[in-house]
Amino acid sequence: MIRNGFRRAKDEPVEDSAGFDAFELRLGDLMRGERATMGKSLLDVQRELKIKAAYIAAIENADPTAFDTPGFIAGYVRSYARYLNMDPDWAFDTFCRESGFATAHGMSEQASGAKPKPAPVRTEKDIFAAPATPFIPANDAMFAAVEPRAVGSLMVLVVLIAGLGFGGWTVLQEVQKVQLAPVENPPTVVADIDPLAGGGLPAADTGVTTVAGFRAPSTEALDRLYRPQALDAPVLVPRDGPIASLDPRRGDPRNADPRLGGAMDTVADSDIQLVEAAETPADTAPTVQVTEPPRPGVQLVAVRDAWVRVRAPDGSVIYEAVMTAGDTFDVPQTEEPATLRIGESGAVYFAVNGEHYGPVGRNGAVTSNLALSAENLTSSYQVADIEADSDLAQVVRVAEMQTNAPVVNER
């Protein structure tokens, strides 16, 4: 028999999903989150708080065994909590609850270095020495900083220095090398002489020195060679003989008077004086001309103001001045004539042996490089017309008056 009935299903327990606040966060997670929010690493905290990064990691991991002195744990935890803007007392209490750390009296045995939990004897824990530490960069390899391009440049430099050194050494060896060349005529005679053979002693009877087959000339032969030739009588030749033998009174022997026999050197001085007295008037005396007549002189005569410059043949300035009316300048007589440059050509004339020539040029003109020789001036210029230039006539008149003026002797 089937019974129809209603049977209630069993209620199954519904599990509520856990939210964010349902999870229990440890102190280290909160501290790591705050540090990440600030963007700081363990090394940054170590640099700013002056606390080892190993101690900061031990605080976040609630590991009091990483500290050398337990008495400093409270100060480290509170300082790190203040750095993260957290409550320092709550942070230290949470650290003690999670790690099981208890504060010991300062004079107790635990405060002097005893660990709250006995641990086996081990070396000091340094998280930076462990290769598995995630925040420590790995050490660089030995040749990691060496670049291939630097190695190539270094090799090229080494090869260049080696090449220069080898080249310098080769040149030095070639310079210091000594080569001997054969001589066509070696000094065989000198090489055959033995300095210990005979000692250079002359023979007693012959006066000849013999050294290793070399026969030296005798002393008498050398004396005859260098001795001057002996004279029977001394010969005295005066140095001024040709000049001292000339007599200006006799004249040229080639023009000797035939009445005196044609030989002037054989006639006595008294006879020459008698002949000269008979043929020469008493009021005249014989003269002998030994030099040629002097050259005609050139004189610059200024009749008006003019600038004048006279240069020597070598280019040096002999005379340079502004000549006024009546000024004169005697041009020195040299082998090569001097040259003239004048600014007012119509104001200067030339006087050659008392005769006036010129003027140098027209009024207001400049004349340059004019040779001041008598031949050039007399051939290039005409005799000046004194009446045509009143200034020239006045200068000539004054010069004649000065020349003809009587000389008065003052006593």
Coordinates of C-alpha atoms in Angstrom, one line a residue, residues 7 17 28 32 34 96-97 142 148 162 165 173 180 203 225 232 281 300 305 311 350 355 358 371 410:
R7 CA 8.3 14.6 3.7
S17 CA 31.8 33.8 2.4
G28 CA 54.3 42.0 9.7
R32 CA 54.9 45.6 4.9
E34 CA 52.5 50.5 5.0
C96 CA 55.3 40.5 21.8
R97 CA 52.0 38.5 21.4
M142 CA 84.6 39.5 -12.4
P148 CA 84.6 44.2 -25.8
A162 CA 105.1 47.7 -29.6
G165 CA 109.3 50.6 -29.8
Q173 CA 120.8 49.6 -34.1
L180 CA 134.8 49.1 -42.0
A203 CA 174.8 55.2 -35.0
L225 CA 168.0 71.7 -45.9
D232 CA 179.6 86.7 -49.1
P281 CA 163.3 134.6 -65.8
L300 CA 122.5 126.0 -55.0
D305 CA 111.7 130.4 -50.0
R311 CA 120.9 113.0 -51.2
F350 CA 122.6 126.8 -60.0
E355 CA 127.9 131.3 -63.8
G358 CA 118.3 127.7 -64.2
A371 CA 121.8 114.8 -60.8
E410 CA 140.9 145.3 -36.6

